[in-house]
Amino acid sequence: THLIYAFTSDIALNSTSYGPTQIPYDKLLAPRVKNPKLKIMASIKSEDLKWDSSTGIENKVNKTVDYLKKYRFDGLDIYWNMSSGNYPIVNFFTAMRNAFDRHNLIFSLAVFTETNNDVMYFMDFVNTVDFISVLAYDLWRSTQAFWEANHPAPLYSNSSDGRTIDSLILYWLEHDTPAAKLNLGIPLYGSSWTIPADGKTEPPASATWGPLNKHVNLIGQTPYYDICSSVKSSGWKVLEEKSNSTGPYAVSPADPSGSRVWVGYDDVHMVTVKSQYIRYVRGLGGATVWDLSQDDFRNVCG
């Protein structure tokens, strides 16, 4: 098991706490006391890794190694969002791999791509990392496709868009990425839209942007604990699909303005289906979840 802390904004050797979280390092490493086999990794966004020359790459790599060793991390995960316009560089990945091997550190990627074709940018780097977390969620987003409510992480089918988890995973596999090196990303949140109270609810449903969620301060993103508690206590209705291909969605009661909130998400059953897909259908290395703070960690929903 790997515990990855997101994100540090820079590799700072004189810091007393982790990135913008301001969590002291000794508190970050505390779970290792209960589970000595737990691997604890730092994470940084690709756009925060900056250099201006080959010497700059060497300095960045050396500083990264020093940081990880000083604060007793087991490795580094780089979150690479291709929508940022930041593209990976061969020399950097090779230098990181060589340095990490010398110091017995783990090197991984978490990759979000806007299209399956974007995967091609990473084909030259597959052998330099220990594992790749394929962030196979937000395939359909409230802030992007705000006119149509649909499931954000469909496993096999999406009635108005051909991009699915399976098509994305197959793209990696068909371009010679070892299955055991891939982890499937599973969201612990749902994507939400606002729909007319008298409109159809079956996706794709006519919609506008989802509401701002007060817990995560994001438009169109609702933590799982908020979804399940709304279903349990606030009269939200869950509608299941029968084919185990997309997962459920929930709809709120109508508000005074004549609208309802629609949210597509993965429940316990769908996470089980995706786990079986990982192990038995595609033989992948494992799963990555984003993120633990949005799960029902207090067991409010049972």
CSV table of C-alpha atoms in Angstrom, one decimal, residues 5-207:
chain,number,residue,atom,x,y,z
A,5,TYR,CA,0.4,13.2,-0.1
A,6,ALA,CA,-0.8,15.8,-2.6
A,7,PHE,CA,0.7,18.3,-3.2
A,8,THR,CA,3.9,20.0,-2.3
A,9,SER,CA,4.4,23.1,-4.4
A,10,ASP,CA,8.1,23.0,-4.3
A,11,ILE,CA,11.0,20.8,-3.0
A,12,ALA,CA,12.1,22.9,0.0
A,13,LEU,CA,14.9,21.5,2.1
A,14,ASN,CA,14.5,24.0,5.0
A,15,SER,CA,10.7,23.6,5.5
A,16,THR,CA,9.1,22.3,8.7
A,17,SER,CA,5.8,21.3,7.2
A,18,TYR,CA,4.5,19.8,3.9
A,19,GLY,CA,3.7,22.3,1.2
A,20,PRO,CA,0.5,24.4,1.4
A,21,THR,CA,-1.1,21.8,3.8
A,22,GLN,CA,1.3,23.1,6.5
A,23,ILE,CA,1.2,19.6,8.1
A,24,PRO,CA,4.3,18.8,10.1
A,25,TYR,CA,6.4,16.1,8.6
A,26,ASP,CA,6.3,13.9,11.7
A,27,LYS,CA,2.5,13.9,11.5
A,28,LEU,CA,2.6,12.9,7.8
A,29,LEU,CA,4.8,9.9,8.6
A,30,ALA,CA,2.8,8.8,11.7
A,31,PRO,CA,0.8,6.1,9.8
A,32,ARG,CA,4.1,4.2,9.4
A,33,VAL,CA,4.1,3.5,13.1
A,34,LYS,CA,1.0,1.3,12.8
A,35,ASN,CA,2.0,-0.2,9.4
A,36,PRO,CA,5.8,-0.3,9.0
A,37,LYS,CA,5.4,-1.7,5.4
A,38,LEU,CA,3.4,1.4,4.3
A,39,LYS,CA,5.2,3.4,1.6
A,40,ILE,CA,4.7,7.1,2.1
A,41,MET,CA,5.4,9.3,-1.0
A,42,ALA,CA,5.4,13.0,-1.7
A,43,SER,CA,3.6,14.4,-4.7
A,44,ILE,CA,4.1,17.4,-6.9
A,45,LYS,CA,2.4,18.8,-9.9
A,46,SER,CA,4.3,18.7,-13.2
A,47,GLU,CA,4.0,22.5,-13.7
A,48,ASP,CA,5.8,23.0,-10.4
A,49,LEU,CA,8.9,21.1,-11.6
A,50,LYS,CA,10.9,23.9,-13.4
A,51,TRP,CA,14.4,23.9,-14.9
A,52,ASP,CA,16.0,25.9,-17.7
A,53,SER,CA,18.9,23.6,-18.9
A,54,SER,CA,20.5,20.2,-18.6
A,55,THR,CA,22.3,21.5,-15.6
A,56,GLY,CA,19.0,22.6,-14.2
A,57,ILE,CA,17.6,19.1,-14.6
A,58,GLU,CA,20.6,17.7,-12.7
A,59,ASN,CA,20.2,20.2,-9.9
A,60,LYS,CA,16.4,19.6,-9.7
A,61,VAL,CA,16.9,15.8,-9.5
A,62,ASN,CA,19.7,16.1,-6.8
A,63,LYS,CA,17.6,18.5,-4.7
A,64,THR,CA,14.6,16.2,-5.0
A,65,VAL,CA,16.6,13.2,-3.8
A,66,ASP,CA,18.0,15.2,-0.9
A,67,TYR,CA,14.4,16.4,0.1
A,68,LEU,CA,13.0,12.9,0.0
A,69,LYS,CA,15.8,11.4,2.0
A,70,LYS,CA,15.8,14.2,4.6
A,71,TYR,CA,12.1,14.0,5.3
A,72,ARG,CA,12.1,10.2,5.1
A,73,PHE,CA,9.7,9.8,2.1
A,74,ASP,CA,9.8,6.5,0.2
A,75,GLY,CA,9.5,8.2,-3.2
A,76,LEU,CA,7.9,10.9,-5.4
A,77,ASP,CA,4.7,10.9,-7.5
A,78,ILE,CA,4.3,13.5,-10.2
A,79,TYR,CA,0.8,14.5,-11.1
A,80,TRP,CA,0.7,15.2,-14.8
A,81,ASN,CA,-2.4,17.0,-16.1
A,82,MET,CA,-2.1,17.3,-19.9
A,83,SER,CA,-4.7,20.1,-19.9
A,84,SER,CA,-2.0,22.3,-18.3
A,85,GLY,CA,0.0,22.3,-21.5
A,86,ASN,CA,3.1,21.0,-19.8
A,87,TYR,CA,4.8,18.2,-21.7
A,88,PRO,CA,7.1,15.5,-20.3
A,89,ILE,CA,10.8,15.5,-21.2
A,90,VAL,CA,12.9,12.3,-21.7
A,91,ASN,CA,16.1,13.6,-20.2
A,92,PHE,CA,14.3,14.5,-16.9
A,93,PHE,CA,12.7,11.1,-16.5
A,94,THR,CA,15.9,9.3,-17.3
A,95,ALA,CA,17.8,11.4,-14.8
A,96,MET,CA,15.2,10.8,-12.1
A,97,ARG,CA,15.2,7.1,-12.6
A,98,ASN,CA,18.9,6.8,-12.4
A,99,ALA,CA,19.1,8.9,-9.2
A,100,PHE,CA,16.2,7.1,-7.6
A,101,ASP,CA,17.7,3.7,-8.3
A,102,ARG,CA,20.9,4.7,-6.5
A,103,HIS,CA,18.9,5.7,-3.4
A,104,ASN,CA,16.2,3.0,-3.5
A,105,LEU,CA,13.4,5.5,-4.0
A,106,ILE,CA,10.0,4.9,-5.8
A,107,PHE,CA,9.2,7.0,-8.8
A,108,SER,CA,5.6,7.2,-10.1
A,109,LEU,CA,3.2,9.2,-12.3
A,110,ALA,CA,-0.4,10.1,-11.9
A,111,VAL,CA,-1.7,11.0,-15.4
A,112,PHE,CA,-4.8,12.8,-16.5
A,113,THR,CA,-5.4,13.2,-20.2
A,114,GLU,CA,-8.1,15.1,-22.0
A,115,THR,CA,-8.0,12.6,-24.9
A,116,ASN,CA,-6.8,9.0,-25.2
A,117,ASN,CA,-4.3,10.2,-27.8
A,118,ASP,CA,-2.5,12.3,-25.2
A,119,VAL,CA,-1.3,9.0,-23.7
A,120,MET,CA,1.3,8.9,-26.6
A,121,TYR,CA,3.3,11.6,-24.8
A,122,PHE,CA,4.2,9.2,-22.1
A,123,MET,CA,5.2,6.1,-24.1
A,124,ASP,CA,8.9,7.0,-23.9
A,125,PHE,CA,8.8,7.2,-20.1
A,126,VAL,CA,6.9,4.0,-19.2
A,127,ASN,CA,10.1,2.1,-18.3
A,128,THR,CA,11.4,4.9,-16.1
A,129,VAL,CA,8.6,4.8,-13.5
A,130,ASP,CA,7.6,2.1,-11.1
A,131,PHE,CA,3.9,2.6,-11.7
A,132,ILE,CA,1.4,4.9,-13.5
A,133,SER,CA,-1.9,5.9,-12.0
A,134,VAL,CA,-4.4,6.4,-14.8
A,135,LEU,CA,-6.8,9.0,-13.5
A,136,ALA,CA,-9.8,7.6,-15.3
A,137,TYR,CA,-12.3,10.0,-13.9
A,138,ASP,CA,-13.7,13.4,-14.9
A,139,LEU,CA,-14.1,11.9,-18.3
A,140,TRP,CA,-17.3,13.9,-18.3
A,141,ARG,CA,-17.1,17.1,-16.2
A,142,SER,CA,-19.7,19.6,-15.0
A,143,THR,CA,-17.4,22.6,-15.7
A,144,GLN,CA,-16.7,21.4,-19.2
A,145,ALA,CA,-19.8,19.7,-20.5
A,146,PHE,CA,-22.1,21.8,-18.4
A,147,TRP,CA,-25.1,21.4,-20.7
A,148,GLU,CA,-25.4,17.7,-20.2
A,149,ALA,CA,-25.4,15.6,-17.0
A,150,ASN,CA,-23.7,12.3,-17.4
A,151,HIS,CA,-21.6,9.8,-15.4
A,152,PRO,CA,-18.0,11.1,-15.0
A,153,ALA,CA,-16.3,7.7,-14.9
A,154,PRO,CA,-18.1,5.2,-17.0
A,155,LEU,CA,-16.4,1.8,-17.1
A,156,TYR,CA,-17.8,0.6,-20.5
A,157,SER,CA,-20.6,2.8,-21.9
A,158,ASN,CA,-21.5,6.4,-22.1
A,159,SER,CA,-24.5,7.1,-24.3
A,160,SER,CA,-23.2,10.4,-25.7
A,161,ASP,CA,-19.5,10.1,-25.6
A,162,GLY,CA,-17.2,7.3,-26.7
A,163,ARG,CA,-14.6,7.8,-24.0
A,164,THR,CA,-14.7,5.3,-21.2
A,165,ILE,CA,-12.4,3.8,-18.6
A,166,ASP,CA,-11.9,0.7,-20.7
A,167,SER,CA,-11.1,2.6,-23.9
A,168,LEU,CA,-8.5,4.6,-22.0
A,169,ILE,CA,-6.9,1.6,-20.3
A,170,LEU,CA,-6.9,-0.3,-23.6
A,171,TYR,CA,-5.1,2.6,-25.3
A,172,TRP,CA,-2.3,2.3,-22.7
A,173,LEU,CA,-2.2,-1.5,-23.1
A,174,GLU,CA,-2.3,-1.5,-26.9
A,175,HIS,CA,0.8,0.8,-26.9
A,176,ASP,CA,2.9,-1.7,-25.0
A,177,THR,CA,2.4,-0.5,-21.4
A,178,PRO,CA,2.7,-3.5,-19.1
A,179,ALA,CA,-0.6,-4.1,-17.4
A,180,ALA,CA,1.1,-4.6,-14.0
A,181,LYS,CA,2.5,-1.1,-14.2
A,182,LEU,CA,-1.0,0.5,-14.5
A,183,ASN,CA,-3.2,1.5,-11.5
A,184,LEU,CA,-6.8,2.4,-12.2
A,185,GLY,CA,-7.9,5.7,-10.7
A,186,ILE,CA,-11.2,5.6,-8.9
A,187,PRO,CA,-12.9,8.8,-7.6
A,188,LEU,CA,-14.3,9.1,-4.1
A,189,TYR,CA,-16.5,12.0,-5.3
A,190,GLY,CA,-19.3,12.6,-7.8
A,191,SER,CA,-19.8,15.1,-10.6
A,192,SER,CA,-22.9,17.2,-10.2
A,193,TRP,CA,-25.2,19.3,-12.4
A,194,THR,CA,-28.3,21.3,-12.0
A,195,ILE,CA,-31.3,20.0,-13.9
A,196,PRO,CA,-35.0,21.2,-14.3
A,197,ALA,CA,-37.3,19.7,-11.7
A,198,ASP,CA,-39.6,18.4,-14.4
A,199,GLY,CA,-36.9,17.3,-16.8
A,200,LYS,CA,-35.7,13.8,-17.5
A,201,THR,CA,-33.1,12.4,-15.1
A,202,GLU,CA,-31.8,9.5,-17.2
A,203,PRO,CA,-28.3,10.4,-18.6
A,204,PRO,CA,-27.6,12.3,-20.7
A,205,ALA,CA,-29.9,14.8,-19.2
A,206,SER,CA,-30.3,18.5,-20.1
A,207,ALA,CA,-28.5,20.5,-17.4
